[in-house]
Structure formats: C-alpha cells, structure tokens
Amino acid sequence: MLLDIALIAHDNKKEELIRFAVAYKKIFAQHSLYATGTTGLKIMEATQLSIHRFQSGPLGGDQEIGAMIAKNSMDMVIFFRDPLTAQPHEPDVSALVRLCDVYSIPLATNIGTAELLIKALERGDLAWREVKQGN
C-alpha cells in the first residue's frame, strides 16, 4: 500500500529527522514523500530518496501540506517540533496539527511517536487509510 507521508522539522530538529529518515530509508522508499523546503532538501541529500518539496514552513510550506490534508491527500505527518523555541509561524503549525486531528491523519511530533508510526506502517497497520480514501 502506497501512502503519502509528510516530513517536517523545525530548525533545531532537522538533524534528528534526517537521522530518522536514514534509519528507515527502506520503508520510506516504498511511499510518496513530501516535505517543507530545507528539510526535504537535507533528507534528499542524506538518503537519495525522492521527495516533493514545498516552500519552507515560514513561507507557506506547512499550509501547502495542510491543503493536502484537507483534500484527504496526505496519509501521515511526521513533524519533529521544537517545543522549546518560539516559532514565527506558530499559527501555521497549530493549523496543521488541528487539520491532522480533524481528518484523522496520524501525526508524530517527536521521535518516539514517529518510531511507533513507522513500525505500524511497516506492519501494514495503516490499511484503514485505503478504506477512508475509497481506494
């Protein structure tokens, strides 16, 4: 089952997300990946995975991913947030998280939850997304 997965990270969490993507490259390679600007570029450089890149988060990338969620075109979001640093685009971040809740999109905001989601993805536990999308 091919899923659409968004990869996003605040500046202080980008390296952590890159290491995560490298560790699970084989799983990510089986899906369609989307990312905000710099995060996507860095993951592509580290993994050679194909990633559709949107604008950076502060320039609207979070909102572009949010639009995909609202159209039921995103199946999972991995967003490594930095809870200790104020973000200039915090309203966009909050809107993205809210959309994940509204549309029942699995969302990981830290490596612990991301690990659980990626293992569930590997096992096929997200097959309910196919039913929800009407595929």
PDB file of C-alpha atoms in Angstrom:
ATOM      1  CA  MET A   1       0.000   0.000   0.000  1.00  0.00           C
ATOM      2  CA  LEU A   2       1.471   3.316  -1.123  1.00  0.00           C
ATOM      3  CA  LEU A   3       0.941   6.149   1.353  1.00  0.00           C
ATOM      4  CA  ASP A   4       1.594   9.891   1.127  1.00  0.00           C
ATOM      5  CA  ILE A   5       3.837  10.959   4.007  1.00  0.00           C
ATOM      6  CA  ALA A   6       4.852  14.493   5.023  1.00  0.00           C
ATOM      7  CA  LEU A   7       8.220  15.098   6.703  1.00  0.00           C
ATOM      8  CA  ILE A   8       8.647  18.394   8.534  1.00  0.00           C
ATOM      9  CA  ALA A   9      11.092  19.606  11.189  1.00  0.00           C
ATOM     10  CA  HIS A  10      11.829  22.822  12.996  1.00  0.00           C
ATOM     11  CA  ASP A  11      15.431  24.033  12.643  1.00  0.00           C
ATOM     12  CA  ASN A  12      16.676  22.501  15.900  1.00  0.00           C
ATOM     13  CA  LYS A  13      15.113  19.135  14.966  1.00  0.00           C
ATOM     14  CA  LYS A  14      16.198  18.801  11.327  1.00  0.00           C
ATOM     15  CA  GLU A  15      19.263  16.662  12.075  1.00  0.00           C
ATOM     16  CA  GLU A  16      17.159  14.318  14.198  1.00  0.00           C
ATOM     17  CA  LEU A  17      14.637  13.887  11.365  1.00  0.00           C
ATOM     18  CA  ILE A  18      17.443  13.306   8.863  1.00  0.00           C
ATOM     19  CA  ARG A  19      18.890  10.539  11.054  1.00  0.00           C
ATOM     20  CA  PHE A  20      15.391   9.056  11.369  1.00  0.00           C
ATOM     21  CA  ALA A  21      14.908   9.121   7.589  1.00  0.00           C
ATOM     22  CA  VAL A  22      18.283   7.459   7.062  1.00  0.00           C
ATOM     23  CA  ALA A  23      17.422   4.747   9.601  1.00  0.00           C
ATOM     24  CA  TYR A  24      14.091   3.990   7.911  1.00  0.00           C
ATOM     25  CA  LYS A  25      15.076   4.717   4.318  1.00  0.00           C
ATOM     26  CA  LYS A  26      13.884   1.298   3.092  1.00  0.00           C
ATOM     27  CA  ILE A  27      10.398   1.882   4.465  1.00  0.00           C
ATOM     28  CA  PHE A  28      10.176   5.483   3.240  1.00  0.00           C
ATOM     29  CA  ALA A  29      11.338   4.407  -0.237  1.00  0.00           C
ATOM     30  CA  GLN A  30       8.084   2.450  -0.635  1.00  0.00           C
ATOM     31  CA  HIS A  31       5.920   5.569  -0.259  1.00  0.00           C
ATOM     32  CA  SER A  32       5.399   9.062  -1.691  1.00  0.00           C
ATOM     33  CA  LEU A  33       7.228  11.639   0.387  1.00  0.00           C
ATOM     34  CA  TYR A  34       6.538  15.333   0.801  1.00  0.00           C
ATOM     35  CA  ALA A  35       8.478  17.861   2.845  1.00  0.00           C
ATOM     36  CA  THR A  36       8.915  21.515   3.527  1.00  0.00           C
ATOM     37  CA  GLY A  37      11.812  23.198   1.687  1.00  0.00           C
ATOM     38  CA  THR A  38      15.083  22.889   3.558  1.00  0.00           C
ATOM     39  CA  THR A  39      14.038  19.771   5.448  1.00  0.00           C
ATOM     40  CA  GLY A  40      13.221  17.995   2.196  1.00  0.00           C
ATOM     41  CA  LEU A  41      16.488  19.025   0.572  1.00  0.00           C
ATOM     42  CA  LYS A  42      18.560  17.804   3.509  1.00  0.00           C
ATOM     43  CA  ILE A  43      16.725  14.468   3.669  1.00  0.00           C
ATOM     44  CA  MET A  44      17.140  14.004  -0.086  1.00  0.00           C
ATOM     45  CA  GLU A  45      20.876  14.688   0.165  1.00  0.00           C
ATOM     46  CA  ALA A  46      21.288  12.216   3.046  1.00  0.00           C
ATOM     47  CA  THR A  47      19.098   9.418   1.664  1.00  0.00           C
ATOM     48  CA  GLN A  48      18.751   9.908  -2.113  1.00  0.00           C
ATOM     49  CA  LEU A  49      15.000   9.447  -1.613  1.00  0.00           C
ATOM     50  CA  SER A  50      12.641  11.213  -3.998  1.00  0.00           C
ATOM     51  CA  ILE A  51      10.757  13.929  -2.130  1.00  0.00           C
ATOM     52  CA  HIS A  52       8.259  16.506  -3.381  1.00  0.00           C
ATOM     53  CA  ARG A  53       9.374  19.743  -1.760  1.00  0.00           C
ATOM     54  CA  PHE A  54       7.052  22.578  -0.816  1.00  0.00           C
ATOM     55  CA  GLN A  55       8.035  26.042   0.401  1.00  0.00           C
ATOM     56  CA  SER A  56       9.807  26.277   3.747  1.00  0.00           C
ATOM     57  CA  GLY A  57       7.434  26.280   6.723  1.00  0.00           C
ATOM     58  CA  PRO A  58       7.529  30.036   7.407  1.00  0.00           C
ATOM     59  CA  LEU A  59       6.922  30.732   3.699  1.00  0.00           C
ATOM     60  CA  GLY A  60       3.788  28.592   3.496  1.00  0.00           C
ATOM     61  CA  GLY A  61       5.035  25.002   3.294  1.00  0.00           C
ATOM     62  CA  ASP A  62       3.053  23.990   6.370  1.00  0.00           C
ATOM     63  CA  GLN A  63      -0.055  25.415   4.742  1.00  0.00           C
ATOM     64  CA  GLU A  64       0.631  23.555   1.485  1.00  0.00           C
ATOM     65  CA  ILE A  65       0.794  20.289   3.411  1.00  0.00           C
ATOM     66  CA  GLY A  66      -2.332  21.352   5.305  1.00  0.00           C
ATOM     67  CA  ALA A  67      -4.139  21.793   1.990  1.00  0.00           C
ATOM     68  CA  MET A  68      -3.262  18.198   1.049  1.00  0.00           C
ATOM     69  CA  ILE A  69      -4.633  17.028   4.398  1.00  0.00           C
ATOM     70  CA  ALA A  70      -7.870  18.962   3.837  1.00  0.00           C
ATOM     71  CA  LYS A  71      -8.225  17.230   0.436  1.00  0.00           C
ATOM     72  CA  ASN A  72      -7.613  13.805   2.053  1.00  0.00           C
ATOM     73  CA  SER A  73      -4.389  13.513   0.043  1.00  0.00           C
ATOM     74  CA  MET A  74      -1.987  13.007   2.964  1.00  0.00           C
ATOM     75  CA  ASP A  75      -1.866   9.797   4.991  1.00  0.00           C
ATOM     76  CA  MET A  76       0.720  10.525   7.676  1.00  0.00           C
ATOM     77  CA  VAL A  77       2.627  13.504   9.027  1.00  0.00           C
ATOM     78  CA  ILE A  78       5.951  13.285  10.808  1.00  0.00           C
ATOM     79  CA  PHE A  79       6.665  16.734  12.211  1.00  0.00           C
ATOM     80  CA  PHE A  80       9.583  16.974  14.605  1.00  0.00           C
ATOM     81  CA  ARG A  81       8.637  20.092  16.534  1.00  0.00           C
ATOM     82  CA  ASP A  82      10.912  22.110  18.779  1.00  0.00           C
ATOM     83  CA  PRO A  83       8.780  22.848  21.858  1.00  0.00           C
ATOM     84  CA  LEU A  84      11.500  24.964  23.480  1.00  0.00           C
ATOM     85  CA  THR A  85      11.927  27.589  20.760  1.00  0.00           C
ATOM     86  CA  ALA A  86       9.304  30.145  19.710  1.00  0.00           C
ATOM     87  CA  GLN A  87       8.384  29.739  16.046  1.00  0.00           C
ATOM     88  CA  PRO A  88       7.469  32.798  13.968  1.00  0.00           C
ATOM     89  CA  HIS A  89       4.893  30.739  12.048  1.00  0.00           C
ATOM     90  CA  GLU A  90       3.291  29.098  15.103  1.00  0.00           C
ATOM     91  CA  PRO A  91      -0.268  29.801  13.857  1.00  0.00           C
ATOM     92  CA  ASP A  92       0.520  27.748  10.723  1.00  0.00           C
ATOM     93  CA  VAL A  93       1.936  24.939  12.857  1.00  0.00           C
ATOM     94  CA  SER A  94      -1.165  24.932  15.057  1.00  0.00           C
ATOM     95  CA  ALA A  95      -3.407  24.878  11.991  1.00  0.00           C
ATOM     96  CA  LEU A  96      -1.526  21.883  10.578  1.00  0.00           C
ATOM     97  CA  VAL A  97      -1.839  19.957  13.837  1.00  0.00           C
ATOM     98  CA  ARG A  98      -5.545  20.840  14.031  1.00  0.00           C
ATOM     99  CA  LEU A  99      -6.121  19.592  10.458  1.00  0.00           C
ATOM    100  CA  CYS A 100      -4.480  16.277  11.351  1.00  0.00           C
ATOM    101  CA  ASP A 101      -6.969  15.947  14.189  1.00  0.00           C
ATOM    102  CA  VAL A 102      -9.956  16.974  12.053  1.00  0.00           C
ATOM    103  CA  TYR A 103      -9.112  14.498   9.267  1.00  0.00           C
ATOM    104  CA  SER A 104      -7.764  11.691  11.498  1.00  0.00           C
ATOM    105  CA  ILE A 105      -4.279  11.827   9.993  1.00  0.00           C
ATOM    106  CA  PRO A 106      -1.651  10.017  12.079  1.00  0.00           C
ATOM    107  CA  LEU A 107       0.761  12.676  13.381  1.00  0.00           C
ATOM    108  CA  ALA A 108       4.097  12.218  15.124  1.00  0.00           C
ATOM    109  CA  THR A 109       5.643  15.313  16.685  1.00  0.00           C
ATOM    110  CA  ASN A 110       8.666  13.575  18.204  1.00  0.00           C
ATOM    111  CA  ILE A 111      10.933  10.621  17.510  1.00  0.00           C
ATOM    112  CA  GLY A 112       9.176   8.322  19.990  1.00  0.00           C
ATOM    113  CA  THR A 113       5.820   8.607  18.259  1.00  0.00           C
ATOM    114  CA  ALA A 114       7.432   8.608  14.811  1.00  0.00           C
ATOM    115  CA  GLU A 115       9.089   5.286  15.620  1.00  0.00           C
ATOM    116  CA  LEU A 116       5.705   3.798  16.543  1.00  0.00           C
ATOM    117  CA  LEU A 117       4.084   5.090  13.352  1.00  0.00           C
ATOM    118  CA  ILE A 118       6.867   3.852  11.093  1.00  0.00           C
ATOM    119  CA  LYS A 119       6.722   0.391  12.678  1.00  0.00           C
ATOM    120  CA  ALA A 120       2.926   0.386  12.209  1.00  0.00           C
ATOM    121  CA  LEU A 121       3.434   1.419   8.592  1.00  0.00           C
ATOM    122  CA  GLU A 122       5.905  -1.429   8.100  1.00  0.00           C
ATOM    123  CA  ARG A 123       3.383  -3.934   9.522  1.00  0.00           C
ATOM    124  CA  GLY A 124       0.540  -2.617   7.370  1.00  0.00           C
ATOM    125  CA  ASP A 125      -1.440  -1.230  10.293  1.00  0.00           C
ATOM    126  CA  LEU A 126      -2.411   1.872   8.312  1.00  0.00           C
ATOM    127  CA  ALA A 127      -4.509  -0.017   5.740  1.00  0.00           C
ATOM    128  CA  TRP A 128      -7.566   1.791   7.102  1.00  0.00           C
ATOM    129  CA  ARG A 129      -6.328   4.868   5.181  1.00  0.00           C
ATOM    130  CA  GLU A 130      -7.067   2.996   1.936  1.00  0.00           C
ATOM    131  CA  VAL A 131     -10.641   2.413   3.062  1.00  0.00           C
ATOM    132  CA  LYS A 132     -11.046   6.034   4.186  1.00  0.00           C
ATOM    133  CA  GLN A 133      -9.763   7.306   0.823  1.00  0.00           C
ATOM    134  CA  GLY A 134     -12.098   4.996  -1.041  1.00  0.00           C
ATOM    135  CA  ASN A 135      -9.264   3.242  -2.866  1.00  0.00           C
TER     136      ASN A 135
END
